[in-house]
XYZ file of C-alpha atoms in Angstrom:
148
model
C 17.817 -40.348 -20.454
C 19.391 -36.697 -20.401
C 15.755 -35.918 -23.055
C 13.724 -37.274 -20.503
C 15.257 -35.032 -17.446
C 14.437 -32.224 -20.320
C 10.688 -32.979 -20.663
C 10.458 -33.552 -16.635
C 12.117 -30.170 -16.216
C 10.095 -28.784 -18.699
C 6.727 -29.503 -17.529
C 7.526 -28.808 -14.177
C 9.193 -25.168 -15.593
C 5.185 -24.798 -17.477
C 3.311 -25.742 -14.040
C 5.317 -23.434 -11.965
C 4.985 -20.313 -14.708
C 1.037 -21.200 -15.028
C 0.421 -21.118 -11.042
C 2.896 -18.476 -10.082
C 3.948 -16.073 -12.886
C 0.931 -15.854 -14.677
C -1.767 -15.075 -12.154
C -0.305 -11.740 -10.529
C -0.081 -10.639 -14.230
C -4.017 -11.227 -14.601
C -5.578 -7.642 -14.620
C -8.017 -7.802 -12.288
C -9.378 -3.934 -12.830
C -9.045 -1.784 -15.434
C -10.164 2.208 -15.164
C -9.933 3.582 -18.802
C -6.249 3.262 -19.155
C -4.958 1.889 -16.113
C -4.880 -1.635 -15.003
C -4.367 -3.108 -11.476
C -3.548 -6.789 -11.450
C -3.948 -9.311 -9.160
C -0.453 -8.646 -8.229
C -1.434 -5.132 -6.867
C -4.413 -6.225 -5.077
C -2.591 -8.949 -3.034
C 0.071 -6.581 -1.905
C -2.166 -3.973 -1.179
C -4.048 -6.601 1.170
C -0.850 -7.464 2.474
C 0.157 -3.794 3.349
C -3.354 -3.347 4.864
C -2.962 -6.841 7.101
C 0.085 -6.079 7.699
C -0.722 -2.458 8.797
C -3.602 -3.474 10.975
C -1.296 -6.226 12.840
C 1.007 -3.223 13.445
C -1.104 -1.126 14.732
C -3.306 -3.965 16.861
C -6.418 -3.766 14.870
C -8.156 -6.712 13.724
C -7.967 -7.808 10.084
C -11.456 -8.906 8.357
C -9.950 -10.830 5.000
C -13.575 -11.645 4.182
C -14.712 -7.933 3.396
C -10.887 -6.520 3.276
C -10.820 -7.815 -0.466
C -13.640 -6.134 -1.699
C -13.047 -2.936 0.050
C -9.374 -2.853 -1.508
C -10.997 -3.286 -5.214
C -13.516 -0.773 -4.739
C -10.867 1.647 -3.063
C -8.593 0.972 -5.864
C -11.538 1.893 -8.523
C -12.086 5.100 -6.527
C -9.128 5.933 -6.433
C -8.178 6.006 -10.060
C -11.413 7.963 -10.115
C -10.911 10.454 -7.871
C -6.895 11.340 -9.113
C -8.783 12.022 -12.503
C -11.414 14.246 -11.409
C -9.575 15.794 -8.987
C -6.224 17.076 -10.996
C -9.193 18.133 -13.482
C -11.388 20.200 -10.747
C -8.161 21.727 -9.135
C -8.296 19.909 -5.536
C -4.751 19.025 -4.648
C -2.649 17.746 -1.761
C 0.514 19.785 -0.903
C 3.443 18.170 0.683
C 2.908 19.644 3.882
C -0.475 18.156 4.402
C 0.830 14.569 4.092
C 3.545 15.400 6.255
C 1.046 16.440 9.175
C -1.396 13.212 8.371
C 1.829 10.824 8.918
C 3.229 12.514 12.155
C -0.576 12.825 13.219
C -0.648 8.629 12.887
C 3.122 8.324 14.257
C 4.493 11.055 16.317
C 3.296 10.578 20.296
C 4.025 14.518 21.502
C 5.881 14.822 24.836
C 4.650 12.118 27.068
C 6.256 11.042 30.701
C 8.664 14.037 30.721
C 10.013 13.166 26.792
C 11.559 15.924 25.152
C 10.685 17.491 21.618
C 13.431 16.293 19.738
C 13.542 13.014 21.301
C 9.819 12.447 20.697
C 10.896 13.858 16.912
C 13.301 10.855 17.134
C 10.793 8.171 18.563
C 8.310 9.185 15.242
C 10.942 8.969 12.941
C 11.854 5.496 14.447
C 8.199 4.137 14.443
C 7.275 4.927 11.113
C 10.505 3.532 9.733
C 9.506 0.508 11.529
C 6.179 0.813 10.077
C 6.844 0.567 6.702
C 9.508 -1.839 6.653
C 6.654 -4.054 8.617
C 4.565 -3.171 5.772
C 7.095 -3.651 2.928
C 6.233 -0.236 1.555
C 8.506 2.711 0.377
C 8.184 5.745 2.152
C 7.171 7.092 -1.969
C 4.394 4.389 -1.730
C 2.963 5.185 1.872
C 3.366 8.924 0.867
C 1.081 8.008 -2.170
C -1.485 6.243 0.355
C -1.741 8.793 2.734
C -2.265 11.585 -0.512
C -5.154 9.763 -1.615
C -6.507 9.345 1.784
C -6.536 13.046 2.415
C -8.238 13.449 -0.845
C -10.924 10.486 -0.305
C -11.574 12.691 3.484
């Protein structure tokens, strides 16, 4: 009896390592030595539906997928070349993208350091929606400078 509970258990272990473990593992793109896997691509189309819900923008799945690989390729790409031509992003310039995106300005009588408050608040809020690190959306936003 107790060797029969051990094979159940067992197979059922197998099934649940080859449809759950396994396929986020499966390296979906490779760009000379790096390698994305499918793992990466679903949570980068989870930060971007994710993003757009936050933000009120429609999400299209159907075309969302293929723009994510072919942003991922380019992106590789682009680090390369660009650390090798000399184009860089400096801290400052992602700082000024993200409060561009998040910080409102003085609106209805709100002060400056309240409306500093208000940004700091809503991106927080953003990226916890998004289930990013603030090192991770920082790493977005530099490549989307350089890709502009």
């Amino acid at each position: 009896m107790g060797v029969a509970v051990l094979i159940v258990a067992g197979v059922l272990l197998a099934g649940y390592i080859v449809q759950f473990v396994l396929p986020p593992r499966e390296v979906v793109i490779r760009v000379d030595d790096v390698e994305y896997t499918r793992g990466d691509l679903v949570k980068r189309l989870r930060v971007s539906q994710r993003g757009a819900s936050f933000f009120g923008v429609d999400f299209a799945a159907s075309t969302e997928i293929f723009q994510s690989l072919q942003f991922m390729i380019e992106d590789e790409i682009m680090d390369k070349e660009a650390s090798r031509v000399g184009i860089t992003v400096v801290k400052e310039e992602i700082d000024r993208q993200i409060e561009l995106i998040f910080l409102t300005g003085e609106i209805d009588g709100v002060s400056g350091e309240q409306s500093i408050r208000d940004y700091k608040e809503r991106y927080k809020r953003y990226l916890n929606s998004v289930g990013l690190s603030e090192e991770e959306h920082r790493a977005i936003t530099r490549r989307s400078i350089m890709r502009a």
